[in-house]
GROMACS .gro file of C-alpha atoms in nm:
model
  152
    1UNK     CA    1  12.647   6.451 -12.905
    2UNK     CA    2  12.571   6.431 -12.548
    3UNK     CA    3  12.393   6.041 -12.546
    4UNK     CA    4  12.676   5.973 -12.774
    5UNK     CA    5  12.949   6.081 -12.521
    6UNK     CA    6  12.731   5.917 -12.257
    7UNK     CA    7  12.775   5.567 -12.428
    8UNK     CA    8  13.125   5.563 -12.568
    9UNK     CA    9  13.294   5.805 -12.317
   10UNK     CA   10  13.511   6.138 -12.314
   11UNK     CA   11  13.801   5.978 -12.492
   12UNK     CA   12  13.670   5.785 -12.775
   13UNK     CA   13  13.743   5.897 -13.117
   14UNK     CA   14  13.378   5.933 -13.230
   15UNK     CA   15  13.301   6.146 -12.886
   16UNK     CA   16  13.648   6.385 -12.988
   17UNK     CA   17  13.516   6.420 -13.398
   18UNK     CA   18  13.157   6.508 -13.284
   19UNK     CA   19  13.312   6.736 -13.014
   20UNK     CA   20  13.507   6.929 -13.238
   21UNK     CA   21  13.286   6.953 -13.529
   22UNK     CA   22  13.017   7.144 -13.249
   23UNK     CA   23  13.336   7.368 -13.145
   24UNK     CA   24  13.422   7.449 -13.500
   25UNK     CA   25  13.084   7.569 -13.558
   26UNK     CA   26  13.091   7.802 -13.264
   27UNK     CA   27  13.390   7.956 -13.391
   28UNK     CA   28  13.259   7.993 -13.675
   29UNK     CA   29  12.986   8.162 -13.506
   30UNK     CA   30  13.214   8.417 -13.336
   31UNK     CA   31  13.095   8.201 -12.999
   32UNK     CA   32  13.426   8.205 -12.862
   33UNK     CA   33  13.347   8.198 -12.493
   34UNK     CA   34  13.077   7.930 -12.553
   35UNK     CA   35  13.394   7.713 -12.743
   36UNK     CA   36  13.639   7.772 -12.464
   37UNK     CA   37  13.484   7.530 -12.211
   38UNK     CA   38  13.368   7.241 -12.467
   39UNK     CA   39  13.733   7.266 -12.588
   40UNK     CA   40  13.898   7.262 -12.271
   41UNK     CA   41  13.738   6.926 -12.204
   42UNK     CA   42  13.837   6.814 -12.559
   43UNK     CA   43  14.208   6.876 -12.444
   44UNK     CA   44  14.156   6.743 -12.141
   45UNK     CA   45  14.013   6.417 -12.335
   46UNK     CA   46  14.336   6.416 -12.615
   47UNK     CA   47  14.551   6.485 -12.309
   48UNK     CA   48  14.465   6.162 -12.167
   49UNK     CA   49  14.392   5.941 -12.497
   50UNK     CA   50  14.598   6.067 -12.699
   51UNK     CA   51  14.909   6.259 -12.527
   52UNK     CA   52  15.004   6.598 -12.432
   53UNK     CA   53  15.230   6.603 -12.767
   54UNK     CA   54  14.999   6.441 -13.022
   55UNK     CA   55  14.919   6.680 -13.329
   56UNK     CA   56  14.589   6.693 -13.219
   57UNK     CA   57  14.627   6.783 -12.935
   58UNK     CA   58  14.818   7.047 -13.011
   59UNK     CA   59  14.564   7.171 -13.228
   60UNK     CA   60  14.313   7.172 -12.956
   61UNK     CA   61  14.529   7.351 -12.750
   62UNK     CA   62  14.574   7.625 -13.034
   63UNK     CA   63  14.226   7.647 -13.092
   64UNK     CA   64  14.170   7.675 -12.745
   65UNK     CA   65  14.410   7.957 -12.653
   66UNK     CA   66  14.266   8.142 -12.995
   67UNK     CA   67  13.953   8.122 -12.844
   68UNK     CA   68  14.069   8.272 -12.496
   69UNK     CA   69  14.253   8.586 -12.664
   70UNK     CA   70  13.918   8.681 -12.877
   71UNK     CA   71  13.729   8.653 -12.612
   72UNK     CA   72  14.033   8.891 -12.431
   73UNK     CA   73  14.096   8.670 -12.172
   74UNK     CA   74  14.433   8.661 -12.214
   75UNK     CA   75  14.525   8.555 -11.811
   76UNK     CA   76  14.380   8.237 -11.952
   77UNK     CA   77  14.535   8.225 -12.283
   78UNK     CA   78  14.874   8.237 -12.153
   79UNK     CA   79  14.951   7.890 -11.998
   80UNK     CA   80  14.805   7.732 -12.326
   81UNK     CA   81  15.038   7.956 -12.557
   82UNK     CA   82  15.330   7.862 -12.333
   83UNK     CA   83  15.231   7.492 -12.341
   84UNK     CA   84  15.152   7.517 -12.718
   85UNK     CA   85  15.505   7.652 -12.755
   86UNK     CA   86  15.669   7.376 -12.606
   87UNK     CA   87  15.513   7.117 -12.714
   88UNK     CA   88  15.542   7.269 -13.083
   89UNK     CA   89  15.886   7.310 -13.024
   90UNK     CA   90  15.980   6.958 -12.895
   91UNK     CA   91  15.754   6.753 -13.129
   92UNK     CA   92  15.823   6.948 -13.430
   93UNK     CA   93  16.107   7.209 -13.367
   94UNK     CA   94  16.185   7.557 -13.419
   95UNK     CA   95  16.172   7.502 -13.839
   96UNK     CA   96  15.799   7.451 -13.818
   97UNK     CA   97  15.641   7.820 -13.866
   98UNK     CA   98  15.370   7.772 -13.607
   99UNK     CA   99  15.682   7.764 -13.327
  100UNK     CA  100  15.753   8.133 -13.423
  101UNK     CA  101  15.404   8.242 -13.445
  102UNK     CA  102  15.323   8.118 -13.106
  103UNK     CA  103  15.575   8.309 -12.953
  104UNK     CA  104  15.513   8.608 -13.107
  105UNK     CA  105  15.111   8.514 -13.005
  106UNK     CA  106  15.233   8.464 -12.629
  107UNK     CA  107  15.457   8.762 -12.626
  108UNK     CA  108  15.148   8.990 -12.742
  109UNK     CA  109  14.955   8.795 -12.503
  110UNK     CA  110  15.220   8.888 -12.231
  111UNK     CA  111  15.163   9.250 -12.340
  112UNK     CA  112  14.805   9.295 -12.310
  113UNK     CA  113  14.873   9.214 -11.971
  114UNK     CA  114  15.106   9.456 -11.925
  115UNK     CA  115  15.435   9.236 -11.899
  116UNK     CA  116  15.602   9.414 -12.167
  117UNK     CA  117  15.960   9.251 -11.973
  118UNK     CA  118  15.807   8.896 -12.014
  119UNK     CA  119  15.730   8.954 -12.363
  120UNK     CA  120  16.109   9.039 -12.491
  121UNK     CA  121  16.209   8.770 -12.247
  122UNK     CA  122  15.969   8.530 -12.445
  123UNK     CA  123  16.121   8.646 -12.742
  124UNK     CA  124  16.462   8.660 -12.663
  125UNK     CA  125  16.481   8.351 -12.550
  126UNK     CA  126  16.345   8.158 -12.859
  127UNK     CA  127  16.603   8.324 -13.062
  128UNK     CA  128  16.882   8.234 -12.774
  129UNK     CA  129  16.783   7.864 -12.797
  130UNK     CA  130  16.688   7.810 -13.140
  131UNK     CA  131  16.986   7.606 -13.355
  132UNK     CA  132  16.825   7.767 -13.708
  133UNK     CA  133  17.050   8.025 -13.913
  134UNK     CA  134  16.985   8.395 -13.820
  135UNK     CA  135  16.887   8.421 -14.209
  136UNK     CA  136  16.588   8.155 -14.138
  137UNK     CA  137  16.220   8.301 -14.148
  138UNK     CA  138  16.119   8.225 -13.822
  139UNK     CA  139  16.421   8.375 -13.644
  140UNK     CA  140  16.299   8.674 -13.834
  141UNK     CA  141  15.995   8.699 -13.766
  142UNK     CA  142  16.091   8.676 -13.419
  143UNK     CA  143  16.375   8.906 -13.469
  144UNK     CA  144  16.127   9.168 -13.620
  145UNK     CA  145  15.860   9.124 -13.317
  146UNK     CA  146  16.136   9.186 -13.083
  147UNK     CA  147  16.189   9.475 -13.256
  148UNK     CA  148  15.836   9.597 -13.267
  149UNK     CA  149  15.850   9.573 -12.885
  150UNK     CA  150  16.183   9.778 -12.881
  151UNK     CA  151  16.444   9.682 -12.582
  152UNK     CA  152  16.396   9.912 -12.264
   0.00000   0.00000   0.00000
């Protein structure tokens, strides 16, 4: 993996594949604070090939921030959930269920780090911007999180 990267570069498609076949195996292995670093350079590598938007980069991103929380390391988790969120949001919009779960994900985030007021504010705000009907799933399931986290 490493001669390859050497010879094609950071951004070429082969380098990202053989990158993120290595990551998934660490995961797989439980390795998550061995994956966080090779997968911060992947997104730093789909960031600049491929676009801060790009499905796979939002994947990397997700992966990335999944990583950060199991290893608790949730300072570090938190700018990727609130990227992930917005770019979920604007490239695929509020219908797609990985837009709710990543807010619920950053609100808990927000929680273990004892910002309980950011966390309903997280919340509160997807359901104040979000154009889907109050009878859609993912306005429930961020209704029902909000909830969980009760109103002070």
């Amino acid at each position: 993996w490493t001669s390859g990267r050497k010879k094609l570069g950071e951004e070429h498609r082969t380098t990202l594949a053989a990158a993120k076949s290595l990551v998934f195996a660490l995961l797989s292995q439980r390795k998550f604070a061995d994956a966080a670093p090779l997968l911060e350079r992947q997104l730093a590598a789909e960031r600049a090939g491929l676009g801060e938007d790009h499905q796979a980069t939002l994947q990397t991103r997700k992966m990335l921030a999944e990583a950060l929380l199991m290893s608790r390391d949730y300072a570090a988790a938190e700018p990727h959930l609130r990227e992930l969120q917005r770019g979920l949001r604007t490239t695929f919009g509020d219908q797609h269920p990985a837009a709710a779960s990543t807010t619920v994900t950053l609100a808990r985030c927000l929680d273990q780090l004892d910002r309980r007021d950011d966390a309903r504010a997280v919340l509160r705000s997807f359901l104040a911007e979000t154009e889907l009907p109050k009878d859609h799933a993912n306005v429930a399931a961020v209704q029902a999180a909000l909830e969980r986290f009760g109103q002070d």
